[in-house]
Tab-separated table of C-alpha atoms and ligand atoms in Angstrom:
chain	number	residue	atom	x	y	z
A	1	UNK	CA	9.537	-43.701	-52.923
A	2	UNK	CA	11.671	-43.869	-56.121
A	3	UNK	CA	13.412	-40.496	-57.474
A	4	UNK	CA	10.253	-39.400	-59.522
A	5	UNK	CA	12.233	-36.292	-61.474
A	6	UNK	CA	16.091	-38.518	-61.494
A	7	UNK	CA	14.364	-41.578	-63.371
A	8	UNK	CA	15.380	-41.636	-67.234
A	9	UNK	CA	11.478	-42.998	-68.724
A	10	UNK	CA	10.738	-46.164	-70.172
A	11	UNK	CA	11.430	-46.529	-74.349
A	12	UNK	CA	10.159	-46.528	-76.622
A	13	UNK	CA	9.195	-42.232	-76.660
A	14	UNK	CA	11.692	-42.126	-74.034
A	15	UNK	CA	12.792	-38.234	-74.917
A	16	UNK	CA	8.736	-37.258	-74.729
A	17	UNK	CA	7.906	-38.700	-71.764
A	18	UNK	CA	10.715	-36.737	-70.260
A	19	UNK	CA	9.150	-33.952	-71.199
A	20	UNK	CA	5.979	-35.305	-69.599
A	21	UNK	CA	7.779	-36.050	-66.523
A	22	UNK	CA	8.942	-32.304	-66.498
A	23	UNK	CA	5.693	-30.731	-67.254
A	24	UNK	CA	4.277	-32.644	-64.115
A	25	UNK	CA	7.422	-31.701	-62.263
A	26	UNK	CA	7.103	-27.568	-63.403
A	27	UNK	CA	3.382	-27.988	-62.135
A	28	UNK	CA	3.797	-29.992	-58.936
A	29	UNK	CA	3.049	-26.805	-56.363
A	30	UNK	CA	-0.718	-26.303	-58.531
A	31	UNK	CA	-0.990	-30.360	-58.425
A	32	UNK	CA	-0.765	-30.805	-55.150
A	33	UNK	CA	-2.708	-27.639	-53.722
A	34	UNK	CA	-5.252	-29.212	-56.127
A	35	UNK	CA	-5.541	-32.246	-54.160
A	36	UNK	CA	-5.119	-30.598	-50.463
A	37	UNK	CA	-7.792	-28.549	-51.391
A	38	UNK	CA	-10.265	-31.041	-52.536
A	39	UNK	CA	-9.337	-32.840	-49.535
A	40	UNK	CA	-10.183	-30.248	-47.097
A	41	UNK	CA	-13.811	-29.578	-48.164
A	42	UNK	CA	-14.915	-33.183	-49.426
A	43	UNK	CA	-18.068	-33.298	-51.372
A	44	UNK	CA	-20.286	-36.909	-51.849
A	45	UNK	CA	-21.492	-38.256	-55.166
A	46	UNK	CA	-23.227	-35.858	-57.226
A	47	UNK	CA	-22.578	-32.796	-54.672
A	48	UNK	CA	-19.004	-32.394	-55.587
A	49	UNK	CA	-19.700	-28.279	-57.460
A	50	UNK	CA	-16.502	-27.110	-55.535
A	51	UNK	CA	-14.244	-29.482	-56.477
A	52	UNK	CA	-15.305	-29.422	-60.221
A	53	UNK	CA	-15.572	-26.260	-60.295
A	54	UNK	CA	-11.668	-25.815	-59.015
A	55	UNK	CA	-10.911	-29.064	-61.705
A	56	UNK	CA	-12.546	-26.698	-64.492
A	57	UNK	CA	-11.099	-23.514	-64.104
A	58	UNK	CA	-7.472	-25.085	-63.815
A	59	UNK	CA	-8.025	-26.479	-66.799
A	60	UNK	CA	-9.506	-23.391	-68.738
A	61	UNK	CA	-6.880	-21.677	-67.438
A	62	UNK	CA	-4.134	-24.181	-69.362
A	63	UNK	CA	-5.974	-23.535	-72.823
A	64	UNK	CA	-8.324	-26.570	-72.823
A	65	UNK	CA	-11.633	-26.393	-74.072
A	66	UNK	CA	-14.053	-27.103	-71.495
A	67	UNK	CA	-17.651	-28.200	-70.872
A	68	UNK	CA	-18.492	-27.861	-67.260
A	69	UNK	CA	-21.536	-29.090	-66.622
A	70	UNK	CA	-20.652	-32.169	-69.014
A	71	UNK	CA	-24.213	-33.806	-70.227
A	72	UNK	CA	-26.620	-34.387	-67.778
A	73	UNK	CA	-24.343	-34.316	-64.940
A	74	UNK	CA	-24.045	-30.611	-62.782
A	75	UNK	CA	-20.655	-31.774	-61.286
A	76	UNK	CA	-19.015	-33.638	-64.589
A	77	UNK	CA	-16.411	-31.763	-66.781
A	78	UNK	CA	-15.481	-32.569	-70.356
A	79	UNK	CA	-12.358	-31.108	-71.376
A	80	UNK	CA	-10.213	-31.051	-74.716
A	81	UNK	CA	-6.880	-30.134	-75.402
A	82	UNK	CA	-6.449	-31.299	-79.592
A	83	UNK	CA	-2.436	-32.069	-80.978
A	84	UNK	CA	-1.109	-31.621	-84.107
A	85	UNK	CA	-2.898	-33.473	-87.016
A	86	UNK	CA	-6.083	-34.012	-85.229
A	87	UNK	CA	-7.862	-36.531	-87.649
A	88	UNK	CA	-5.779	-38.925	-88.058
A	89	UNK	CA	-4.714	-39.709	-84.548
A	90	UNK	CA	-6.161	-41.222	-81.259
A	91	UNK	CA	-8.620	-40.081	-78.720
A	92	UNK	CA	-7.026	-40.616	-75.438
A	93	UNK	CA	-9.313	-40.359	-72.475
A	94	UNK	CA	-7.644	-39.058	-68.784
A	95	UNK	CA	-9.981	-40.009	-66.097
A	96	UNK	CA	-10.083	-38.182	-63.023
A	97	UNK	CA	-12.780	-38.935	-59.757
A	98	UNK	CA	-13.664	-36.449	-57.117
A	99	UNK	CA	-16.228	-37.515	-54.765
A	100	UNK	CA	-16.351	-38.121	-50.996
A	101	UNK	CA	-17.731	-40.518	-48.620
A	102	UNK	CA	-20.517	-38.858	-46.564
A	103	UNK	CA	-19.504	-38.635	-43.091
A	104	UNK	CA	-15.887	-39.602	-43.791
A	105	UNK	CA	-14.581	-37.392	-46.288
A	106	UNK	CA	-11.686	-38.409	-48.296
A	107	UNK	CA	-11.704	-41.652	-47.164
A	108	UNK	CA	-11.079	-43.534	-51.029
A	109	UNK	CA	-8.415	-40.640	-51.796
A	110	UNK	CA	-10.233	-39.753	-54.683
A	111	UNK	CA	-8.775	-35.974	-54.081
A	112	UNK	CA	-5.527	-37.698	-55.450
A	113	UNK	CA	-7.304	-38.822	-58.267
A	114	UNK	CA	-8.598	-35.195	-59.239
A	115	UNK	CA	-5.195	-33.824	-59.230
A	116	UNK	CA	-3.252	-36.592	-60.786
A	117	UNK	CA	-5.776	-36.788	-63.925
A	118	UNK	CA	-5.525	-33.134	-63.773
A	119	UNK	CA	-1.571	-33.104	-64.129
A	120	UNK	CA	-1.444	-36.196	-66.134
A	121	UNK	CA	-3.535	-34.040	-68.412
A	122	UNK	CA	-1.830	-30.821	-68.112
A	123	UNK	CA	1.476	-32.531	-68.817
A	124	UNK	CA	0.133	-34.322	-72.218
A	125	UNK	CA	-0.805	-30.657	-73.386
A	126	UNK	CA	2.586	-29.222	-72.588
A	127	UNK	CA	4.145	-31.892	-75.242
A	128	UNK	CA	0.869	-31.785	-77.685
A	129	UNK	CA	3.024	-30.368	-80.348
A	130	UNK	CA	4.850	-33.821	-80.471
A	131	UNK	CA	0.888	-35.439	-80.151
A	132	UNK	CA	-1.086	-36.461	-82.941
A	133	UNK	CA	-4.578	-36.938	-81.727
A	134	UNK	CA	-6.663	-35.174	-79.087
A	135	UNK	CA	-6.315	-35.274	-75.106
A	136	UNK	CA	-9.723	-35.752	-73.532
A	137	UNK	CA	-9.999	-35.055	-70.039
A	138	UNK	CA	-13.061	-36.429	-68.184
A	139	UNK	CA	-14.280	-35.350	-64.444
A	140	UNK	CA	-16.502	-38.130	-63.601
A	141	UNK	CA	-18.647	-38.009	-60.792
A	142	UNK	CA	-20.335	-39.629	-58.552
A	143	UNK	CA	-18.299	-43.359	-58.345
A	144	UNK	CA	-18.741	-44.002	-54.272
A	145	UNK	CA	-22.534	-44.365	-55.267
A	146	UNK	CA	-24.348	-43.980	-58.505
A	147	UNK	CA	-22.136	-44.677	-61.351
A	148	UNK	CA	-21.774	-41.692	-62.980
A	149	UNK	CA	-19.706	-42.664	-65.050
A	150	UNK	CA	-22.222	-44.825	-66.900
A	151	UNK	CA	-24.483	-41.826	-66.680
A	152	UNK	CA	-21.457	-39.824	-69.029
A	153	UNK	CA	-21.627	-42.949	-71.210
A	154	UNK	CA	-25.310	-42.287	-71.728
A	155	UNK	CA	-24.484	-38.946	-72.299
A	156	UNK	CA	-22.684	-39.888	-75.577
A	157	UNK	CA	-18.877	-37.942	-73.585
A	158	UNK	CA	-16.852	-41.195	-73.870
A	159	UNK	CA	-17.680	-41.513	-77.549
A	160	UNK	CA	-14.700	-41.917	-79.833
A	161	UNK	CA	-12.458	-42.663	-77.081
A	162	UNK	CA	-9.555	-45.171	-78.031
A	163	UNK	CA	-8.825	-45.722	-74.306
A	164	UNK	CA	-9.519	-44.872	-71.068
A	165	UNK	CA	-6.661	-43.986	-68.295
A	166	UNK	CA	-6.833	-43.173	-64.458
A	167	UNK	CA	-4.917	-44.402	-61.386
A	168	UNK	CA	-6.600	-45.182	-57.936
A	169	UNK	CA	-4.880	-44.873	-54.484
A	170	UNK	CA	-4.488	-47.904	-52.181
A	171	UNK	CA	-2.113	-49.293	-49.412
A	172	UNK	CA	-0.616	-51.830	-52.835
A	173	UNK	CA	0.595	-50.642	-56.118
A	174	UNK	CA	-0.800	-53.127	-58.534
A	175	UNK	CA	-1.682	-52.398	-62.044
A	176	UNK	CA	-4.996	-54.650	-62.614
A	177	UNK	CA	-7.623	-54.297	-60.630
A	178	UNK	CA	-10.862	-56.603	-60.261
A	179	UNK	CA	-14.262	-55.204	-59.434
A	180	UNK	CA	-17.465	-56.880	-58.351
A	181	UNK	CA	-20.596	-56.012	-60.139
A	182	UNK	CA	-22.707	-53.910	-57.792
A	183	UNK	CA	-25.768	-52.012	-57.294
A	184	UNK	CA	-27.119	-49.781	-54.717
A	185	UNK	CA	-30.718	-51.175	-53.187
A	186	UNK	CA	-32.947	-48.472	-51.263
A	187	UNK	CA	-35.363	-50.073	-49.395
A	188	UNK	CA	-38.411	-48.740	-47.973
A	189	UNK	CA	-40.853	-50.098	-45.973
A	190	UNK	CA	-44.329	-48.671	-44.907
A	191	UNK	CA	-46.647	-49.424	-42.191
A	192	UNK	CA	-49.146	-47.583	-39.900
A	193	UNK	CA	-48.481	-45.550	-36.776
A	194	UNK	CA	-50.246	-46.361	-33.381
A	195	UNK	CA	-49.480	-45.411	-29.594
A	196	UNK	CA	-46.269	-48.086	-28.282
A	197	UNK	CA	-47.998	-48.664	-25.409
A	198	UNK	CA	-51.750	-48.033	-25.445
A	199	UNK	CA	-52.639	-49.541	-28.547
A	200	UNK	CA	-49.438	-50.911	-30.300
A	201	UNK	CA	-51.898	-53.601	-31.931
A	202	UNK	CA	-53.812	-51.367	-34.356
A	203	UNK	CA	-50.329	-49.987	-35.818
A	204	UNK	CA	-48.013	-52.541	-38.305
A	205	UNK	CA	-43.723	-52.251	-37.529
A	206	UNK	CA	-42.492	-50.867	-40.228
A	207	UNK	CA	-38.771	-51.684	-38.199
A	208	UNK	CA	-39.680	-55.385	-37.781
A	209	UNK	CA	-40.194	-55.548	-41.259
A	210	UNK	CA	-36.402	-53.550	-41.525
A	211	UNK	CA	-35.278	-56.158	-38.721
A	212	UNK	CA	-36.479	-59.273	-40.249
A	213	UNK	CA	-34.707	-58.057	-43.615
A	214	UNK	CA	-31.333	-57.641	-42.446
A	215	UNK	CA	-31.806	-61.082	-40.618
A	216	UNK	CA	-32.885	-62.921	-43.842
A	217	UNK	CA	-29.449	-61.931	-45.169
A	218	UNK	CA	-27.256	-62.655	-42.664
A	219	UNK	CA	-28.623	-66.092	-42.805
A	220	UNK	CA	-28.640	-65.896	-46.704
A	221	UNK	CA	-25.125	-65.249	-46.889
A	222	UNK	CA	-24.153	-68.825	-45.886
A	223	UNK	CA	-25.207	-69.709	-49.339
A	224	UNK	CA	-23.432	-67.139	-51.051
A	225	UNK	CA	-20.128	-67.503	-52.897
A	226	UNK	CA	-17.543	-66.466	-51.207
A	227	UNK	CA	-16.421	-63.542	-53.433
A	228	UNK	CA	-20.558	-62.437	-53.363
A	229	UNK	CA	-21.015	-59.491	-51.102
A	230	UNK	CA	-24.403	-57.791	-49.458
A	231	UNK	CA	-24.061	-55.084	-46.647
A	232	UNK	CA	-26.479	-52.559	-45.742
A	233	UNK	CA	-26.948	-49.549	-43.432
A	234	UNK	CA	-30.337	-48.601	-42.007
A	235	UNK	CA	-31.005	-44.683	-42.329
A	236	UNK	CA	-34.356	-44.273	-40.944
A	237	UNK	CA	-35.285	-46.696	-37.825
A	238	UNK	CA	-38.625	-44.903	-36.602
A	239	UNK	CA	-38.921	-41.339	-34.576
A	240	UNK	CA	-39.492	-42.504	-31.520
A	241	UNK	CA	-39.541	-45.364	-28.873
A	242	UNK	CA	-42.855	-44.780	-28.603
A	243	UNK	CA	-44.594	-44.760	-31.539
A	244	UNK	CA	-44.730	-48.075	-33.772
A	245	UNK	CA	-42.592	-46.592	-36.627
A	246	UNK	CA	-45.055	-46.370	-39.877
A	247	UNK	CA	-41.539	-46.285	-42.015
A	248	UNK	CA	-38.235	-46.998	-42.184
A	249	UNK	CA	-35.557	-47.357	-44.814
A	250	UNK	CA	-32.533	-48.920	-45.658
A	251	UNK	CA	-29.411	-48.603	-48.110
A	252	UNK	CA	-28.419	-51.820	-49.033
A	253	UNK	CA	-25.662	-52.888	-51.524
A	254	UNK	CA	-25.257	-56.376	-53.423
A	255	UNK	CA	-22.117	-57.390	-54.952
A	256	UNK	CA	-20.507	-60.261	-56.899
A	257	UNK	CA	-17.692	-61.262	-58.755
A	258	UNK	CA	-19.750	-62.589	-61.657
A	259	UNK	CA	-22.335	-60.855	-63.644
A	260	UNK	CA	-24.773	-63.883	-63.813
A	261	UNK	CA	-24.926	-64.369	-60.153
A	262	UNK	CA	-25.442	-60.708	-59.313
A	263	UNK	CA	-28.746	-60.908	-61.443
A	264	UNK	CA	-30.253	-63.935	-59.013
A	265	UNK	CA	-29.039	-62.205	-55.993
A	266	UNK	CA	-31.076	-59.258	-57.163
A	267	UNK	CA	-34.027	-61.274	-57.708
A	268	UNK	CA	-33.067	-63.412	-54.302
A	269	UNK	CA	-32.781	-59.982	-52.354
A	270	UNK	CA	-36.440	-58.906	-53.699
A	271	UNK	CA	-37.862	-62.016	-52.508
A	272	UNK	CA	-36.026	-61.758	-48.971
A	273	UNK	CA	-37.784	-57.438	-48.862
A	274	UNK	CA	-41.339	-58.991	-50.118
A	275	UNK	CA	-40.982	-61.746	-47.655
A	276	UNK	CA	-40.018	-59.091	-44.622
A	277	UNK	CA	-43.218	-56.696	-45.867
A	278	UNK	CA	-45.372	-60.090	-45.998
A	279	UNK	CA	-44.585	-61.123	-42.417
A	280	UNK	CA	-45.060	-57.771	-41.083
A	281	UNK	CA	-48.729	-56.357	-43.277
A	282	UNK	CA	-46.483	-53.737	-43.997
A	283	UNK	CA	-45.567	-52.901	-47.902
A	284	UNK	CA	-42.112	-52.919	-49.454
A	285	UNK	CA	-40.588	-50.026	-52.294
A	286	UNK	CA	-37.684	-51.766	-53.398
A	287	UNK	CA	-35.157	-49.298	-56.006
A	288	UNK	CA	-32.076	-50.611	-57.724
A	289	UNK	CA	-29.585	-48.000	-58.909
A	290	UNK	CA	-26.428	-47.139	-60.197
A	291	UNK	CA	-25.032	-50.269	-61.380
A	292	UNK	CA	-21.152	-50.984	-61.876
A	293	UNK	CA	-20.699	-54.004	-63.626
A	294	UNK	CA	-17.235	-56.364	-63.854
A	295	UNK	CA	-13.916	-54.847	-64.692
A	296	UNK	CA	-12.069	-56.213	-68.046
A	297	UNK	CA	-8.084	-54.940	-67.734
A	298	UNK	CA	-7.027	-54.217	-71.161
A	299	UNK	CA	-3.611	-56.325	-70.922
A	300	UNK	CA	-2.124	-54.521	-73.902
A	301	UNK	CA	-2.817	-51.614	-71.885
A	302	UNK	CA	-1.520	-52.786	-68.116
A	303	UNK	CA	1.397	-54.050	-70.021
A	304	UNK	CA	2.431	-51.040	-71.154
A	305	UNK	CA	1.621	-49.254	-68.238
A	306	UNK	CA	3.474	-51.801	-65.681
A	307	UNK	CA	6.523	-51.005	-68.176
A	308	UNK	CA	6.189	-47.433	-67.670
A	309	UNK	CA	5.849	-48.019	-63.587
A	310	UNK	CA	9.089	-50.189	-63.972
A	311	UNK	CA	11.710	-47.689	-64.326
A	312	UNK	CA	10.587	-45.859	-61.495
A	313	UNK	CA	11.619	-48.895	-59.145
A	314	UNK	CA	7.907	-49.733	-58.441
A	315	UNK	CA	7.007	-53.628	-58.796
A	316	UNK	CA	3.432	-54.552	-59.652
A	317	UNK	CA	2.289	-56.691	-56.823
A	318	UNK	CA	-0.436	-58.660	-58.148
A	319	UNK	CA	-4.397	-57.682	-57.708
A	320	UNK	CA	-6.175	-57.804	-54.676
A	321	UNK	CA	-8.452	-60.747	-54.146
A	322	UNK	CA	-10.808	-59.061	-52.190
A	323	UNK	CA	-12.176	-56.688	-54.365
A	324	UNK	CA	-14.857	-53.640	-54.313
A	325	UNK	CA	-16.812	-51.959	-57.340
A	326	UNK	CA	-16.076	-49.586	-59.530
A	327	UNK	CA	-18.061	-47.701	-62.562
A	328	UNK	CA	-14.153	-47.670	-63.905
A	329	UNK	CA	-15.688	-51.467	-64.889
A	330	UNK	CA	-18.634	-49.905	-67.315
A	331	UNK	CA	-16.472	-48.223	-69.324
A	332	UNK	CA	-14.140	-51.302	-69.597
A	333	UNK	CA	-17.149	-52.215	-71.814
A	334	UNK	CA	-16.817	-49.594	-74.106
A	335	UNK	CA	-13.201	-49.053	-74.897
A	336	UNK	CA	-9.808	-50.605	-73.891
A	337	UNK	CA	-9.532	-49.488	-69.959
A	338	UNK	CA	-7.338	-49.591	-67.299
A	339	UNK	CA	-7.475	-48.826	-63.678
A	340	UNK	CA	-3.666	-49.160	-61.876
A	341	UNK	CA	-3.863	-48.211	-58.062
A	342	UNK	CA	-0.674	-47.003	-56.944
A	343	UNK	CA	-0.331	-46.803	-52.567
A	344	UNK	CA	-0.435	-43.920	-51.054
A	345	UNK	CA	-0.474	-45.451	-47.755
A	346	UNK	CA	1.133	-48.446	-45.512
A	347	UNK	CA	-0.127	-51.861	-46.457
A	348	UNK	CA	-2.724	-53.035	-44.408
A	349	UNK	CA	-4.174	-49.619	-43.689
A	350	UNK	CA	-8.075	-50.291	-44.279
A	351	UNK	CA	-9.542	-48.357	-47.405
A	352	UNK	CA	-12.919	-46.188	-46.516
A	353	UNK	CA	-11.766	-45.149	-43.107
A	354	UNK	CA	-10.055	-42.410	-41.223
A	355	UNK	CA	-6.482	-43.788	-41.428
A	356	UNK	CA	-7.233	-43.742	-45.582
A	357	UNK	CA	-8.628	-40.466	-45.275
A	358	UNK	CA	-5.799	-39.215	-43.395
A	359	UNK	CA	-3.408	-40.855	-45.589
A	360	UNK	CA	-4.425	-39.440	-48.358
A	361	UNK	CA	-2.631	-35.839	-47.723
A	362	UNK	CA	0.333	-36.983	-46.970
A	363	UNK	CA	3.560	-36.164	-48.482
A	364	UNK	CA	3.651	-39.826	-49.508
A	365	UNK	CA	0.366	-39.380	-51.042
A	366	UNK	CA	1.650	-36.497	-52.815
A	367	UNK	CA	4.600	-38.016	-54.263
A	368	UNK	CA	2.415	-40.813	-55.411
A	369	UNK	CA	-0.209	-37.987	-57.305
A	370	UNK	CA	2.640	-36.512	-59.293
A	371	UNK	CA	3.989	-39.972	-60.136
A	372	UNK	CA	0.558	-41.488	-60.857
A	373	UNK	CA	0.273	-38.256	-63.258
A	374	UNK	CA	3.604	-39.076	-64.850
A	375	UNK	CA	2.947	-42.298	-65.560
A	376	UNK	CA	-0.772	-41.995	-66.441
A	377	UNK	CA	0.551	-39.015	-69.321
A	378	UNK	CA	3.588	-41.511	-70.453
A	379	UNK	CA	1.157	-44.171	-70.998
A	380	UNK	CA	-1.299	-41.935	-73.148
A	381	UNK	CA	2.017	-40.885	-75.012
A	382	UNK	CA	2.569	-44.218	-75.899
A	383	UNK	CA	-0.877	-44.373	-76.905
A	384	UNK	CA	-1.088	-41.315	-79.387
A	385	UNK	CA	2.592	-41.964	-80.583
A	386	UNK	CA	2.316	-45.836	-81.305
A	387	UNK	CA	-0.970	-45.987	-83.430
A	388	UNK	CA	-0.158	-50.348	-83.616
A	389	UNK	CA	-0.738	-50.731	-79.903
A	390	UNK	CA	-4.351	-48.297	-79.987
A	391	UNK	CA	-4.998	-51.115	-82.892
A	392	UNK	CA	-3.383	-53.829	-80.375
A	393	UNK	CA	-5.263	-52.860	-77.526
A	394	UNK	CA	-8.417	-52.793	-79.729
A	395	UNK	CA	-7.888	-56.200	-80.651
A	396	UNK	CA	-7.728	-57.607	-77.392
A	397	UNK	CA	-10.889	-55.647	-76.237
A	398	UNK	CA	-13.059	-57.062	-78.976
A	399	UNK	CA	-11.475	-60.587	-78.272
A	400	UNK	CA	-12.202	-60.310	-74.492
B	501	ZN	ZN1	-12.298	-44.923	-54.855
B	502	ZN	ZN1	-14.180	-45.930	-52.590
């Protein structure tokens, strides 16, 4: 790990993002019992009261202005924390995810992410007398299923942002990220009950139909792309061996690198459920939700933030080509965006699993959540202090 608090910052601002640097540094012991505590009682999409709650109150108690519930969303928080000369300067959004993975726990890391957006924001409020503008901080739930980010977008809280900043964990620091369009598919099929063994022909399998499904896409996935992705877990199988199961259900998830294709494999994936619920006289409740679409890295943005990076001695490695999803991509649609992941871990340890979980409280991962905030606040302070490269980064959104 570089020497986070030794390293003079990147120019230009160099003497402010000192100060940021410091701020994070004076804050580090509240930071990081931030993120162990998140860790310790993890909380999937939508569920995640505690940890927004904690988010909230740290950042009440640091003089921002907070909305917690944020829109429609119990768990999301919209905080504000306004520099000098308000109207005339940038909105600068700090991102910060919180959610679990049921059965796992921390297993994506995204306690880091609470805590780093949290300091990253904390740290551009301790210098907002040098900050024209205002700092928004947004607690977005809800991005291991659901996309609840897009659901804030609804909810009119990323309007008037002139950029949108977070960093991810991973076993790689790299500074762009790709992300497959995705969507979650709930499946559920219905048929009728009947005795196993004394009369198992007046019932219709509700877990052949299930059964037949998950073989039409393994054999459908020869045809696919290679970057196209469908997996799928089966949550109810039937009650017991001996009843023919009357339903069963299925979370499903279909991904691709390329928003055209996603759309046929959505329309593909109906026809492989309505095919399963024909063979079997069963009937078929398909539900698509919670779509994250492709990711568009501002470059004027990742530029600036792989400059920032730099000085601390950490090279950007290139993005991964094996991607996942994020809802980080829908707001790439709405204003200049990035989404650097920073490791926190190894390379090669395996993201959504025990080893990331564990990882993720680490003192490595802890050196990486004050350096992610660091370098998340230096990149806003270019932002609000440089208003050519908010026009710059603009530019290349609307040309993308
Ligand atoms: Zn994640
Ligand atoms: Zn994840």
């Amino acid at each position: 790990m570089p020497d986070r608090t030794a390293t003079h910052p990147s120019e230009p601002f160099a003497d402010v993002k000192a100060r940021v640097a410091a701020a994070v540094e004076a804050a580090s012991t509240e930071i990081i019992d931030l993120s162990h505590r998140i860790h310790a009682n993890p909380e999937p999409a939508f569920e995640e009261r505690q940890a927004s709650t904690w988010v909230a109150e740290a950042l009440r108690a640091r003089d921002f202005e907070v909305q917690h519930p944020a829109g429609s969303l119990d768990t999301a928080i919209r905080a504000v924390y306004r520099g000098r000369r308000v109207d005339d300067g940038p909105r600068i959004g700090i991102l910060a995810e919180y959610d679990a993975l049921p059965g796992l726990g921390h297993g994506c890391g995204h306690n880091t992410m609470a805590a780093s957006g949290f300091g990253a924001a904390i740290a551009l409020a301790a210098v907002a007398d040098a900050l024209p503008g205002e700092i928004v901080f947004l607690g977005t739930p809800a991005e291991e299923r659901g996309s609840g980010k897009q659901i804030m977008i609804n909810d009119g809280l990323f309007a008037g942002l002139d950029a949108a900043l977070l960093y991810h964990p991973c076993d790689r620091s790299h500074v762009e990220a790709r992300a497959l369009a995705s969507e979650d598919a709930e499946v559920v099929f219905t048929g009728l009950q009947a005795h196993a063994a004394s009369d198992p022909w007046k019932g219709r399998n509700a877990l052949d139909a299930l059964i037949l499904l998950f073989s039409s896409v393994g054999l459908w996935r020869q045809q696919l792309r290679p970057s196209a992705r469908v997996h799928g877990i089966i949550r109810e199988g039937g009650t017991a061996a001996n009843i023919i199961p009357d339903r069963t259900a299925a979370w499903f998830m279909i991904r691709s690198e390329d928003e055209a294709e996603y759309r046929q494999m959505r329309e593909r994936f109906r026809q492989l459920c309505d095919a399963a619920a024909l063979a079997t006289e069963t009937t078929v409740e398909l539900r698509f939700s919670g779509l994250a679409r492709t990711m568009r890295n501002n470059p004027v943005l990742v530029e600036r933030f792989r400059a920032n990076m730099a000085v601390y001695g950490i090279s950007d490695e290139g993005d991964d080509p094996y991607a996942g999803s994020t809802d980080m991509a829908n707001v790439s649609w709405v204003c200049p965006t990035i989404h650097p992941d920073l490791a926190i871990a190894p390379e090669g340890t395996p993201g959504h699993s025990i080893l990331f979980r564990d990882a993720a409280a680490t003192p490595q991962a802890d050196e990486t959540t004050l350096l992610a905030a660091t370098l998340v606040a230096q990149t806003a302070v270019d932002l609000f202090l440089e208003p050519e490269l908010v026009e710059a980064a603009w530019r290349a959104f609307r040309e993308a």
